[in-house]
Short mmCIF file of C-alpha atoms and ligand atoms in Angstrom, two decimals:
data_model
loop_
_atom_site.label_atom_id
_atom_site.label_comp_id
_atom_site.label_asym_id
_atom_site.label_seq_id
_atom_site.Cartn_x
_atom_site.Cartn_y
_atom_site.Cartn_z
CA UNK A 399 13.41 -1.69 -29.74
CA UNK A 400 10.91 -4.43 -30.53
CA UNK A 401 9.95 -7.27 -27.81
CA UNK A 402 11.91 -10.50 -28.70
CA UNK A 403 9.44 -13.27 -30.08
CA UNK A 404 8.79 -14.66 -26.59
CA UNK A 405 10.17 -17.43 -25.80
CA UNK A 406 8.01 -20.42 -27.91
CA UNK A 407 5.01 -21.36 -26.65
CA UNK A 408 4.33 -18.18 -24.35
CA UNK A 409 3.24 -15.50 -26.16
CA UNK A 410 0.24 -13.57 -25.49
CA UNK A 411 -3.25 -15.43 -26.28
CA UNK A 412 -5.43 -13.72 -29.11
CA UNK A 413 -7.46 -12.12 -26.92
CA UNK A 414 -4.92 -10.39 -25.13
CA UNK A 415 -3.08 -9.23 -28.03
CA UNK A 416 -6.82 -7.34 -28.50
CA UNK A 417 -6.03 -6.38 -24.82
CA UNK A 418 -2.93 -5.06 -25.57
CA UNK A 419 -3.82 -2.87 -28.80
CA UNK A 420 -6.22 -0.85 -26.03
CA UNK A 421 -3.86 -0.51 -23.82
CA UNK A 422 -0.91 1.46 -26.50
CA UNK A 423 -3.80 3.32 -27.44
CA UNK A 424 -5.00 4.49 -24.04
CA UNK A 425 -1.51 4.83 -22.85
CA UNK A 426 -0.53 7.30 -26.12
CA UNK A 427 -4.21 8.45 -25.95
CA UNK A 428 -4.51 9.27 -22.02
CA UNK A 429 -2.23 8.01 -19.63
CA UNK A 430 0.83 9.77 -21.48
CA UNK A 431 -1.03 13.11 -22.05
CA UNK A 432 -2.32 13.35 -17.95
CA UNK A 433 1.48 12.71 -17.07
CA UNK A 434 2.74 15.02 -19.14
CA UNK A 435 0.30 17.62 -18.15
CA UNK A 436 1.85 17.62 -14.37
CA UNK A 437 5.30 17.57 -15.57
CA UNK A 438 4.24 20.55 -16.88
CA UNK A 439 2.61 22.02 -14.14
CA UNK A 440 5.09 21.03 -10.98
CA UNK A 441 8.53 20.02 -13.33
CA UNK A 442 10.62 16.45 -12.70
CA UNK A 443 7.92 14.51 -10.88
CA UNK A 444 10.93 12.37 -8.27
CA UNK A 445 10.70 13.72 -5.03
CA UNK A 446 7.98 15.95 -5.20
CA UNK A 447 6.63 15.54 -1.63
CA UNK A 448 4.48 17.84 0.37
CA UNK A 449 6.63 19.07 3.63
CA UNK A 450 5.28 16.24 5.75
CA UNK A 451 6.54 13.96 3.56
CA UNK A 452 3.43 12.55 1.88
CA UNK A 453 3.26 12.07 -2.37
CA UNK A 454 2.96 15.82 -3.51
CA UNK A 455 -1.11 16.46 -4.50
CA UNK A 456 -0.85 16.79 -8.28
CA UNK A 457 0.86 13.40 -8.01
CA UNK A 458 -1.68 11.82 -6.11
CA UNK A 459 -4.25 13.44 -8.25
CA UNK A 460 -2.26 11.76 -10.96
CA UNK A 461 -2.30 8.25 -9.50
CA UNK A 462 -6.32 8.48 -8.48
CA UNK A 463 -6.86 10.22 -12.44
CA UNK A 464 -5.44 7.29 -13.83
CA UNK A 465 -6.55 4.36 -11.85
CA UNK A 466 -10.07 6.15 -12.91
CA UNK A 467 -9.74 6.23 -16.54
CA UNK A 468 -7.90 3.09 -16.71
CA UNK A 469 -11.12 1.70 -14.72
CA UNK A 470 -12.91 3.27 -17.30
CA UNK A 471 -11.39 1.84 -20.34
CA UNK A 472 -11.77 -1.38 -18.60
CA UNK A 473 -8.05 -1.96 -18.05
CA UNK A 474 -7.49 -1.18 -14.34
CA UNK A 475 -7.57 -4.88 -12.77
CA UNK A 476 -6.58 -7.62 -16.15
CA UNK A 477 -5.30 -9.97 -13.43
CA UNK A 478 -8.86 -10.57 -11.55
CA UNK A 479 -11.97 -12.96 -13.01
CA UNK A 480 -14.84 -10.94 -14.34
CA UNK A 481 -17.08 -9.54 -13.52
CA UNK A 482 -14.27 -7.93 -11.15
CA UNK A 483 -11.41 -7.90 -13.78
CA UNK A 484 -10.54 -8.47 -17.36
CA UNK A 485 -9.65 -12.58 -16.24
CA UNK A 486 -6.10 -12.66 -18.24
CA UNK A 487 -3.99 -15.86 -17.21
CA UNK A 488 -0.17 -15.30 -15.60
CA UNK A 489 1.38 -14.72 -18.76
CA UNK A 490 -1.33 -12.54 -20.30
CA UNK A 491 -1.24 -10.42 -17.37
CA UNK A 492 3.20 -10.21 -17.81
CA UNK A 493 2.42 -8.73 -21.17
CA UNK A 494 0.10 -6.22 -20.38
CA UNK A 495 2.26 -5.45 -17.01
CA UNK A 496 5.06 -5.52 -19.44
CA UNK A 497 3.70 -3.06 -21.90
CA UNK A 498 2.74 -0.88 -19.27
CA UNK A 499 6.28 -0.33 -17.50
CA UNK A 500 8.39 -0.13 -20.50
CA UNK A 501 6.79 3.45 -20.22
CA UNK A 502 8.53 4.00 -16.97
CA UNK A 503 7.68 4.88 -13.45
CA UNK A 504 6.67 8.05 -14.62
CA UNK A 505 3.24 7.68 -13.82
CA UNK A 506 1.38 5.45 -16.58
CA UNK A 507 2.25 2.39 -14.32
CA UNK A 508 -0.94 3.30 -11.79
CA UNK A 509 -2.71 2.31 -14.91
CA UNK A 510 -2.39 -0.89 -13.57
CA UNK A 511 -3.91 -1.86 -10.14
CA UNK A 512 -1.07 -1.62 -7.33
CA UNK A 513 -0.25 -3.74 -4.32
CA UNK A 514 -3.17 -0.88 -2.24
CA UNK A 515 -5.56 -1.77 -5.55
CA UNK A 516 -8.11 -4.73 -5.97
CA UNK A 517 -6.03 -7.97 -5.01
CA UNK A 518 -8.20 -11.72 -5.23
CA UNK A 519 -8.68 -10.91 -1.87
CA UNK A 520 -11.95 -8.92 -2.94
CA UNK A 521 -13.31 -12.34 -3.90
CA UNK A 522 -13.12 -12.91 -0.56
CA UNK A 523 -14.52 -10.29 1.18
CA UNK A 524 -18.17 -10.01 2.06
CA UNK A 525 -21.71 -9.50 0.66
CA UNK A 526 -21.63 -6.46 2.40
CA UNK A 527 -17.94 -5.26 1.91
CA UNK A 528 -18.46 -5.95 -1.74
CA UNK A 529 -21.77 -4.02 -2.48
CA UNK A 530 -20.55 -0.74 -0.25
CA UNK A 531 -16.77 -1.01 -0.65
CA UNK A 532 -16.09 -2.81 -3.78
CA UNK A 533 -17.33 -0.13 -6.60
CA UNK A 534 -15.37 2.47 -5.77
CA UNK A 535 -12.27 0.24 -5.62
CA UNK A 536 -12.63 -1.38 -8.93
CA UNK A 537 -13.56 1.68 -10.21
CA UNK A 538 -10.11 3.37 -8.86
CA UNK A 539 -11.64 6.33 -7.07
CA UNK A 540 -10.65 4.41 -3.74
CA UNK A 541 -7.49 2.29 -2.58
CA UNK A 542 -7.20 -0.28 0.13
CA UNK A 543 -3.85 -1.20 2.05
CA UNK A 544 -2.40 -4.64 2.63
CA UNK A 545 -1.45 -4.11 6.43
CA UNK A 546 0.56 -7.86 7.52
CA UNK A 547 3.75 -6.32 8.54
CA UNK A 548 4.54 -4.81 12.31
CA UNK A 549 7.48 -3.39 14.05
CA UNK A 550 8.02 -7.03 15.77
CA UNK A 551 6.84 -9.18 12.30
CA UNK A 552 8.40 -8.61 9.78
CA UNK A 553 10.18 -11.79 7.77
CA UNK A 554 8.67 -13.91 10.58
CA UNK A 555 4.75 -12.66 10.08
CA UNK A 556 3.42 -14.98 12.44
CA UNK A 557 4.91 -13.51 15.22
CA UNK A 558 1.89 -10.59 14.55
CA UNK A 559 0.25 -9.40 17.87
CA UNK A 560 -2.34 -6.90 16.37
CA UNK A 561 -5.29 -8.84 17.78
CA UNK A 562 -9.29 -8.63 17.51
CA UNK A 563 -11.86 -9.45 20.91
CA UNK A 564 -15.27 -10.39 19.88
CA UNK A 565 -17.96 -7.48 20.45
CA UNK A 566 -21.39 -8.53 20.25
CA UNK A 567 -21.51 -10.06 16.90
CA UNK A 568 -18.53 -8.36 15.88
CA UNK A 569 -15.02 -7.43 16.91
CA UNK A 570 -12.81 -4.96 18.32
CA UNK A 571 -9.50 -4.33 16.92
CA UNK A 572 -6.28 -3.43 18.88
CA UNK A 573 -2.68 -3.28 17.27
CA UNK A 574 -0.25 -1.03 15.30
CA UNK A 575 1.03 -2.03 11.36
CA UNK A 576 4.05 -0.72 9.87
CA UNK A 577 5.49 -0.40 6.65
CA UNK A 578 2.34 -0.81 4.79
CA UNK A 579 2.12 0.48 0.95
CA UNK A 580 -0.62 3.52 1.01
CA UNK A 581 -1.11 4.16 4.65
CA UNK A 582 -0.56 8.15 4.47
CA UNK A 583 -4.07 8.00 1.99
CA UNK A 584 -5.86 4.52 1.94
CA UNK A 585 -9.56 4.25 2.38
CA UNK A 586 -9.90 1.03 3.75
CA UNK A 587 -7.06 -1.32 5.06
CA UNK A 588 -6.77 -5.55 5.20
CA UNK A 589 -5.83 -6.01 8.26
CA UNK A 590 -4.03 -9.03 9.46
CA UNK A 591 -4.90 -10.28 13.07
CA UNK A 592 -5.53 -12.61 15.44
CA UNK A 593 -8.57 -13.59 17.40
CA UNK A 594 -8.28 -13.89 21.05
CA UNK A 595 -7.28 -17.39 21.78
CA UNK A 596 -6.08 -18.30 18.34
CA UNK A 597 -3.17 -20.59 17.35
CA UNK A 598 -0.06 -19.20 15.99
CA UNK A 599 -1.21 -20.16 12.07
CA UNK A 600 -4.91 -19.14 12.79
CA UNK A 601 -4.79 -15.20 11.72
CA UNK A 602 -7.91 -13.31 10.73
CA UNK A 603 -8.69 -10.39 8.12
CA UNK A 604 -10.49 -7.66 8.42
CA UNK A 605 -11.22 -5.05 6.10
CA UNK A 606 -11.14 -1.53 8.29
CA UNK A 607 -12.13 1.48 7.01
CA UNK A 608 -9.59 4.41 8.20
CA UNK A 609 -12.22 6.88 8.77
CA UNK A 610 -13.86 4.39 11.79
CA UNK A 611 -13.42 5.69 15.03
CA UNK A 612 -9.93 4.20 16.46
CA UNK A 613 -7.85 3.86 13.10
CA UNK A 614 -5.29 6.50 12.26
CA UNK A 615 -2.29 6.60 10.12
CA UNK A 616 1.17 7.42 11.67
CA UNK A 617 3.79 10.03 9.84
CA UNK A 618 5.21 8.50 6.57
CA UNK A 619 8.13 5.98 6.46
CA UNK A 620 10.22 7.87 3.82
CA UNK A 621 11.76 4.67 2.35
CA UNK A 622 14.70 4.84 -0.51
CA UNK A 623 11.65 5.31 -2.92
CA UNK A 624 11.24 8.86 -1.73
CA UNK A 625 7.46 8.83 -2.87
CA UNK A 626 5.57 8.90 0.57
CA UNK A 627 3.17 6.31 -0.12
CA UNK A 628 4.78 4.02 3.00
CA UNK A 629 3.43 4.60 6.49
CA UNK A 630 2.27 3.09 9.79
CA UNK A 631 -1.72 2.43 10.89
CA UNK A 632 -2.54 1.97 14.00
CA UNK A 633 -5.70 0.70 15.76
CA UNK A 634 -7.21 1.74 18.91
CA UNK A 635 -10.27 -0.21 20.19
CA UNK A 636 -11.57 0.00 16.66
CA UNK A 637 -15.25 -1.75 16.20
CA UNK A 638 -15.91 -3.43 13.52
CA UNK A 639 -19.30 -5.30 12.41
CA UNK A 640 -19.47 -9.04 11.23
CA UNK A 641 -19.64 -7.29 7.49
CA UNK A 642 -15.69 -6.49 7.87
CA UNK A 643 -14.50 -10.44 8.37
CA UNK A 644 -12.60 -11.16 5.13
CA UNK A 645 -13.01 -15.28 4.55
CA UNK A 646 -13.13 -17.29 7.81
CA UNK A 647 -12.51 -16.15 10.97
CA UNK A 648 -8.93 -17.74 11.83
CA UNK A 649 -8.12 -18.75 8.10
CA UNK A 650 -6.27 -15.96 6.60
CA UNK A 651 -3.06 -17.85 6.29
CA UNK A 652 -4.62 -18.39 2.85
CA UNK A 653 -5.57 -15.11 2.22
CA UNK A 654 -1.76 -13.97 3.01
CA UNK A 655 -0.32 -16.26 0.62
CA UNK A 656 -2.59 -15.92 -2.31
CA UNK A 657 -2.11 -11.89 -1.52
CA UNK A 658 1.22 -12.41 -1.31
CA UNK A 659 1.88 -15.01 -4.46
CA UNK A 660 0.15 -12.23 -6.73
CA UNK A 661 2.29 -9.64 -5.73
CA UNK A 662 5.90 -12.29 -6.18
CA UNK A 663 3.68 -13.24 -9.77
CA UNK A 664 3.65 -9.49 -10.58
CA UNK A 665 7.35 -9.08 -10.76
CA UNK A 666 8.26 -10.54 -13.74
CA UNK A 667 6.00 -8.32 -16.17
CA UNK A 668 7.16 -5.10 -14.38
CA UNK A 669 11.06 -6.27 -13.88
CA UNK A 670 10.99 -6.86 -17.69
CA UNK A 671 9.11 -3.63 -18.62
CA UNK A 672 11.12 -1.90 -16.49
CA UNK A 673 14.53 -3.31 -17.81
CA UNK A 674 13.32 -2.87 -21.42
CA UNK A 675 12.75 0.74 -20.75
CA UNK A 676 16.53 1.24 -19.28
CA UNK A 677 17.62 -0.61 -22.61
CA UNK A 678 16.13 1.67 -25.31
CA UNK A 679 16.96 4.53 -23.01
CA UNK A 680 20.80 3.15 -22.94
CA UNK A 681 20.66 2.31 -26.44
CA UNK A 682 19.63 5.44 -27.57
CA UNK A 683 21.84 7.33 -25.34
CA UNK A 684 24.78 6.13 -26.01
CA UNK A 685 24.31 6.39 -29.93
CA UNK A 686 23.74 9.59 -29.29
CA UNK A 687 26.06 10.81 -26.94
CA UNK A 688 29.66 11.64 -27.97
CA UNK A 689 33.22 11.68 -26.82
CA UNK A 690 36.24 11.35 -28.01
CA UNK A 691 35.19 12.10 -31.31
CA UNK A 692 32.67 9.11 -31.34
CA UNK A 693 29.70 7.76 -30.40
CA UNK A 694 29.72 6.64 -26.78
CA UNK A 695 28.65 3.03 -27.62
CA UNK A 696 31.86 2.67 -29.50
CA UNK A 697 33.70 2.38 -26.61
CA UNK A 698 34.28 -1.64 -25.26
CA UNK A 699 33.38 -0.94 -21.61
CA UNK A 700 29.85 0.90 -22.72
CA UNK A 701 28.95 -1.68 -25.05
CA UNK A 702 30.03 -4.03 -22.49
CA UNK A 703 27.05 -2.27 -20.08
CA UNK A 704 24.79 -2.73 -22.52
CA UNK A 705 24.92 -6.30 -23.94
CA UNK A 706 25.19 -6.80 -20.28
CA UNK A 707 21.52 -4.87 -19.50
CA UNK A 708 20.53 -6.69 -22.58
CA UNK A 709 21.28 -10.51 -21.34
CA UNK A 710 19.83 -9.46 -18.16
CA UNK A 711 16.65 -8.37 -20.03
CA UNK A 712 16.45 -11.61 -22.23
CA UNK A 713 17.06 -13.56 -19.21
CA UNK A 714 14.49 -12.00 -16.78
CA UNK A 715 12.00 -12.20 -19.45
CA UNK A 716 12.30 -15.86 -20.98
CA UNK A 717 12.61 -17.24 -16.89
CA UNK A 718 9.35 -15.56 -15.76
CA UNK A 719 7.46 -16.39 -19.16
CA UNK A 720 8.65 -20.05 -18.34
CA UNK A 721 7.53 -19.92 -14.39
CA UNK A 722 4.53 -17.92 -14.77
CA UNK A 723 3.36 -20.59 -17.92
CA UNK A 724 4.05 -23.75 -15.73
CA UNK A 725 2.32 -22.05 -12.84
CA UNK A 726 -0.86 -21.18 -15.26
CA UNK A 727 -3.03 -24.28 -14.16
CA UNK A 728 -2.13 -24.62 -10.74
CA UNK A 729 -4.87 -22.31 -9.36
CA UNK A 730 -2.13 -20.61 -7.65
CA UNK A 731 -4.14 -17.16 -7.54
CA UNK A 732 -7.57 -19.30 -6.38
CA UNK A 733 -6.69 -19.57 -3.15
CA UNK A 734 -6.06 -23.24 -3.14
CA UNK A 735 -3.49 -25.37 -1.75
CA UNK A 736 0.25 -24.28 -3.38
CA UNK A 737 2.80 -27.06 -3.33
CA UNK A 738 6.84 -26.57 -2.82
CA UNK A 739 7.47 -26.55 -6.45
CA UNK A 740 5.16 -24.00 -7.20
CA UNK A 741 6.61 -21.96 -4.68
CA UNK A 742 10.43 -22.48 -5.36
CA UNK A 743 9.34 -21.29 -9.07
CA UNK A 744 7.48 -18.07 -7.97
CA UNK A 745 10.49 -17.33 -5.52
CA UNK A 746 13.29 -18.10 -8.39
CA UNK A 747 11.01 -15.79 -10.63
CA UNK A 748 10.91 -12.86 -7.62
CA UNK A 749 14.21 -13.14 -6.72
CA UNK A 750 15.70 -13.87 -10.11
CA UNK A 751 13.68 -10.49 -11.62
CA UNK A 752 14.27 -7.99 -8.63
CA UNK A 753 18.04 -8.81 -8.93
CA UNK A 754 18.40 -8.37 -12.46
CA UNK A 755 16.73 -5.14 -12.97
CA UNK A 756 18.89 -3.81 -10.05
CA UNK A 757 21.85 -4.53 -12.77
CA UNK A 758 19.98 -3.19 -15.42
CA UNK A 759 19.05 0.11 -13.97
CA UNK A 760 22.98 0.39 -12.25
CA UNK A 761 24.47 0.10 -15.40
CA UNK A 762 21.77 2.29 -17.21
CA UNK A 763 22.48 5.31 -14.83
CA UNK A 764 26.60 4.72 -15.97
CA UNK A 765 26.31 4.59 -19.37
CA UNK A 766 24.62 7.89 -18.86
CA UNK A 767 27.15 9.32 -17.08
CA UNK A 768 26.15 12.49 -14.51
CA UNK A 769 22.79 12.63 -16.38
CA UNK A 770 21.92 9.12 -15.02
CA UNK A 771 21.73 10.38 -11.77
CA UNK A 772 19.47 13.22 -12.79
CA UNK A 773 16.19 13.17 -11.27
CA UNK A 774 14.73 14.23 -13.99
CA UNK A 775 16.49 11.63 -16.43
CA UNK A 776 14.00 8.83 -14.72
CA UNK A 777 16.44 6.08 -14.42
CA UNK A 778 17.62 7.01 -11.28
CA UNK A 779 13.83 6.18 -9.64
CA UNK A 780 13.90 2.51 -11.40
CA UNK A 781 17.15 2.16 -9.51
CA UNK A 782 15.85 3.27 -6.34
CA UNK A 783 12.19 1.20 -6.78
CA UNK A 784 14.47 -1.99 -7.57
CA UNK A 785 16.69 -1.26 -4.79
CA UNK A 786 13.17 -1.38 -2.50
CA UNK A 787 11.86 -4.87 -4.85
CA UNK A 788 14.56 -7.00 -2.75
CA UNK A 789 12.44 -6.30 0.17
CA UNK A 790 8.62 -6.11 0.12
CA UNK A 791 6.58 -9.54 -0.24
CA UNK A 792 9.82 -11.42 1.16
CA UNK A 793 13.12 -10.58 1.06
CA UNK A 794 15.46 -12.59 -0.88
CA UNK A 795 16.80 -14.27 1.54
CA UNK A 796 13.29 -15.61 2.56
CA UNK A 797 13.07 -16.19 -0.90
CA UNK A 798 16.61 -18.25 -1.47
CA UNK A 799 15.53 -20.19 2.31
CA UNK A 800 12.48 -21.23 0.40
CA UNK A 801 13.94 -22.12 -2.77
CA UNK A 802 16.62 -24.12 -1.13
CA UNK A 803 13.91 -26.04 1.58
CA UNK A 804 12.20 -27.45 -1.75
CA UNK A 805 15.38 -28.80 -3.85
CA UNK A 806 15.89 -31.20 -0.25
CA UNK A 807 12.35 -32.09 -1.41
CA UNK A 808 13.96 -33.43 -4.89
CA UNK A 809 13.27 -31.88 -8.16
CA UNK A 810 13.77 -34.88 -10.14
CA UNK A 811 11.37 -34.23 -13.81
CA UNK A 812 11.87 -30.77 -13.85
CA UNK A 813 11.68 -29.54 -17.10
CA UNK A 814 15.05 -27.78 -18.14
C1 FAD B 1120 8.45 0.09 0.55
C2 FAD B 1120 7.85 -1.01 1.33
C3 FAD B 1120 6.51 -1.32 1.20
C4 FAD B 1120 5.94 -2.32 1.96
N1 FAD B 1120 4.61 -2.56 1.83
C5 FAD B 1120 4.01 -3.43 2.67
C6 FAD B 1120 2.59 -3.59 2.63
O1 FAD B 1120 1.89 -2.96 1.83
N2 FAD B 1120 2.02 -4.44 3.51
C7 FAD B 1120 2.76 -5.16 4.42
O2 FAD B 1120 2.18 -5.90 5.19
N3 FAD B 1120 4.12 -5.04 4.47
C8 FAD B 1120 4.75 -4.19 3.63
N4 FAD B 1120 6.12 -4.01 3.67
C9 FAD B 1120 6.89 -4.75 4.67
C10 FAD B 1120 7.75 -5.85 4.10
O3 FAD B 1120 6.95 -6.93 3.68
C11 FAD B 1120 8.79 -6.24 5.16
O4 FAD B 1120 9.70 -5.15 5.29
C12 FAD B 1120 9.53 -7.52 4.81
O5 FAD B 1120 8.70 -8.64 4.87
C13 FAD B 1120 10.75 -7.76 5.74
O6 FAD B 1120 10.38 -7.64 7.08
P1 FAD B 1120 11.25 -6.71 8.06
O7 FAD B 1120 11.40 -5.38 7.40
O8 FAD B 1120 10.66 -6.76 9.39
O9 FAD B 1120 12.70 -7.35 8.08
P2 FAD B 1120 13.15 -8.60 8.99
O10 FAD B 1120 12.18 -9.70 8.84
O11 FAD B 1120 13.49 -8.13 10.34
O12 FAD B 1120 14.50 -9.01 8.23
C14 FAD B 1120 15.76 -8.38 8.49
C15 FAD B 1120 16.81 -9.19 7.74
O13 FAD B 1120 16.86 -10.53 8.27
C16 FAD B 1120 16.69 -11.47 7.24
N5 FAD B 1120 15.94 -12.62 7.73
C17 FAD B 1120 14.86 -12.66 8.53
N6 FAD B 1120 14.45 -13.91 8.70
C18 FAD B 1120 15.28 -14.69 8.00
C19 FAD B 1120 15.38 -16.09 7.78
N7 FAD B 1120 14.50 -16.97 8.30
N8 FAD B 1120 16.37 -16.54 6.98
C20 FAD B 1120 17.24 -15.68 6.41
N9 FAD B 1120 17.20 -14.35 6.58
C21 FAD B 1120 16.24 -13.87 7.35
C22 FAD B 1120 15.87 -10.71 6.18
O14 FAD B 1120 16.00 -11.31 4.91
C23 FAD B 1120 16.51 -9.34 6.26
O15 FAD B 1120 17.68 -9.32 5.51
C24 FAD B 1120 6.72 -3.05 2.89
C25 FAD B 1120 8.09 -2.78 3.00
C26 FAD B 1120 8.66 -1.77 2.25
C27 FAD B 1120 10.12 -1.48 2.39
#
């Protein structure tokens, strides 16, 4: 099934519609043929784990081969300014992200730079970090964790104690992180702390490699995903030189917000691609499939399920296209100042998309019947990743708090 004609006034500018011809091609040209050459080789790629629970080999061979040729083609980060990334605005970057995930989560989506790929924070790191650490990265041979979250912080974040002593004219860290997105194989980590004698809102960054004595990785945290890429890090006494400061020391508030704004900004592109893919799956099942004498999609209740998956599409699609264009010009992703109403949208967006595609990939496993639960059929992953999207980078009841704190605020001249 075609994309709708987006919603008036938000389609994709001319020069990502260029943007978007290279990425079909390298998706049919290279992404597609490198996934289907280790679903050859190891079978249904869901739950293939090594016994200690980390992503099976082949598939994180996969991952690091396509980051790599993505970087190549020059597609890896469209979200960041040159001469880092390809400099796309919000709604450029939801088509490509689009475009990418109607394909699935069968692999082509690490195409795309993930939440442990380059973030804006690189624009932020330093001189140093960014001639030594930086190439690799944008180049996808190397990934680098987000590490905020702790057994004790979770929702409330500022309640970290992970903390860093000054050494000299650098630092010592101390601390444990928890939940954190590529900790069983990340390079480097961003590590969230706070200076000795800091304020609540003053935290720190640091960017830590995990090779430095001090810095290990705990077993994996198997989450619903099943894909071992979630673990704990923990930090013993590790040095670090003045090189590994990311911004100011004690003004990483910033830095958390703009990390985590780009990851709530992300979900409307994937939510959509996703839910697009569970559609023409759906679609095409049920034409296909028979009982009764007839097509399944005959039948009220299935094409109930999908007009249903299909609203939910339409509706996820035309809100983010709307949030993502008002939010275009705020400099929401420059690491300036966000206001309430900029936040409320990005939260309504999150919230709104997660949600939805949880509906959309429910009722895509039923209309498939025992095959929908198949491994092997794929939908049952995108039910199991949107299950997890209600949690990472606020849950949505942070999210709803948030949205609710700004309508006391007024929102009076909104446009409708
Ligand atoms: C797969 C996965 C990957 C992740 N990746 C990363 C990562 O890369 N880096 C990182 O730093 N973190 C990461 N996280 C952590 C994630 O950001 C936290 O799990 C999330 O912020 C919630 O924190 P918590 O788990 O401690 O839950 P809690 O904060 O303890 O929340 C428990 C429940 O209480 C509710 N609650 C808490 N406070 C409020 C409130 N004020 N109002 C209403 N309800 C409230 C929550 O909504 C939730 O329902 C990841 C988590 C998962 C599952």
């Amino acid at each position: 099934m075609s994309a709708p004609a987006g919603p008036r006034g938000y389609p994709p500018s001319e020069r990502c519609r260029g943007i978007l011809d290279r990425v079909r091609e390298f998706i049919a040209d290279e992404a597609l043929p490198m996934v289907e050459e280790v679903e050859r080789e190891i079978g249904p790629t869901a739950f293939a784990l090594e016994p200690d629970g980390r992503l099976a080999a082949p598939m994180i061979g996969l991952k690091h081969r396509m980051q790599q040729a993505s970087a190549r083609a020059g597609l890896y980060c469209p979200h960041l300014p040159a001469p880092d990334g390809l400099g796309l605005g919000l709604v450029d970057v939801f088509h490509v992200q689009e475009e990418v995930y109607r394909h699935g989560l069968r692999g082509v989506q690490w195409m795309l730079a993930w939440t442990d790929g380059p973030s804006h924070l690189v624009r932020h790191w330093s001189a140093e970090a960014r001639e030594a650490v930086l190439p690799g990265f944008l180049a996808g041979d190397t990934n680098v964790a987000f590490a905020l979250t702790e057994p004790g912080a979770g929702s409330d974040a500022l309640a970290l104690t992970t903390s860093a002593r000054r050494d000299g004219d650098g630092w010592v860290l101390d601390g444990g992180k928890h939940l954190i997105t590529g900790a069983p194989f990340v390079q480097h980590a961003q590590v969230m702390a706070r200076v000795e004698g800091a304020g609540r809102r003053e935290v720190t960054a640091f960017l830590v490699p995990m090779d430095a004595p001090g810095a290990s990785r705990g077993p994996v945290q198997q989450t619903i995903m099943a894909d071992g890429q979630t673990g704990p890090l923990s930090f013993d006494g590790v040095r670090l030189p003045p090189g590994a400061l990311i911004g100011r020391e004690g003004g990483a508030l910033d830095l958390v917000f703009l990390w985590i704004n780009w990851a709530r900004s992300r979900r409307g592109g994937m939510c959509s691609g996703l839910a697009w893919h569970c559609l023409d799956r759906s679609v095409g099942y049920t034409g296909a499939r028979r009982a009764f004498g007839r097509p399944i999609s005959d039948f009220g209740a299935v094409a109930e399920r999908l007009s249903d998956v299909y609203m939910d599409w339409r509706a996820m699609r035309a809100l983010a296209l709307e949030v993502l264009a008002r939010l275009e010009d705020t400099g929401l992703l420059d690491g300036g100042p966000v206001g309430a109403a900029e936040r409320r949208d990005l939260s309504m967006l999150k919230t709104w998309c997660d949600e939805a595609l949880l509906r959309v990939a429910d009722r895509a496993i039923q209309v498939h019947g025992g095959r929908g639960l198949l491994a092997e059929t794929g939908i049952e992953r995108i039910y199991r990743v949107a299950r997890n999207l209600r949690i990472p980078a606020g849950t949505t009841e942070i999210q709803r708090a948030m949205i609710a704190d700004s309508l006391a605020a007024g929102y009076d001249g909104e446009p409708v």
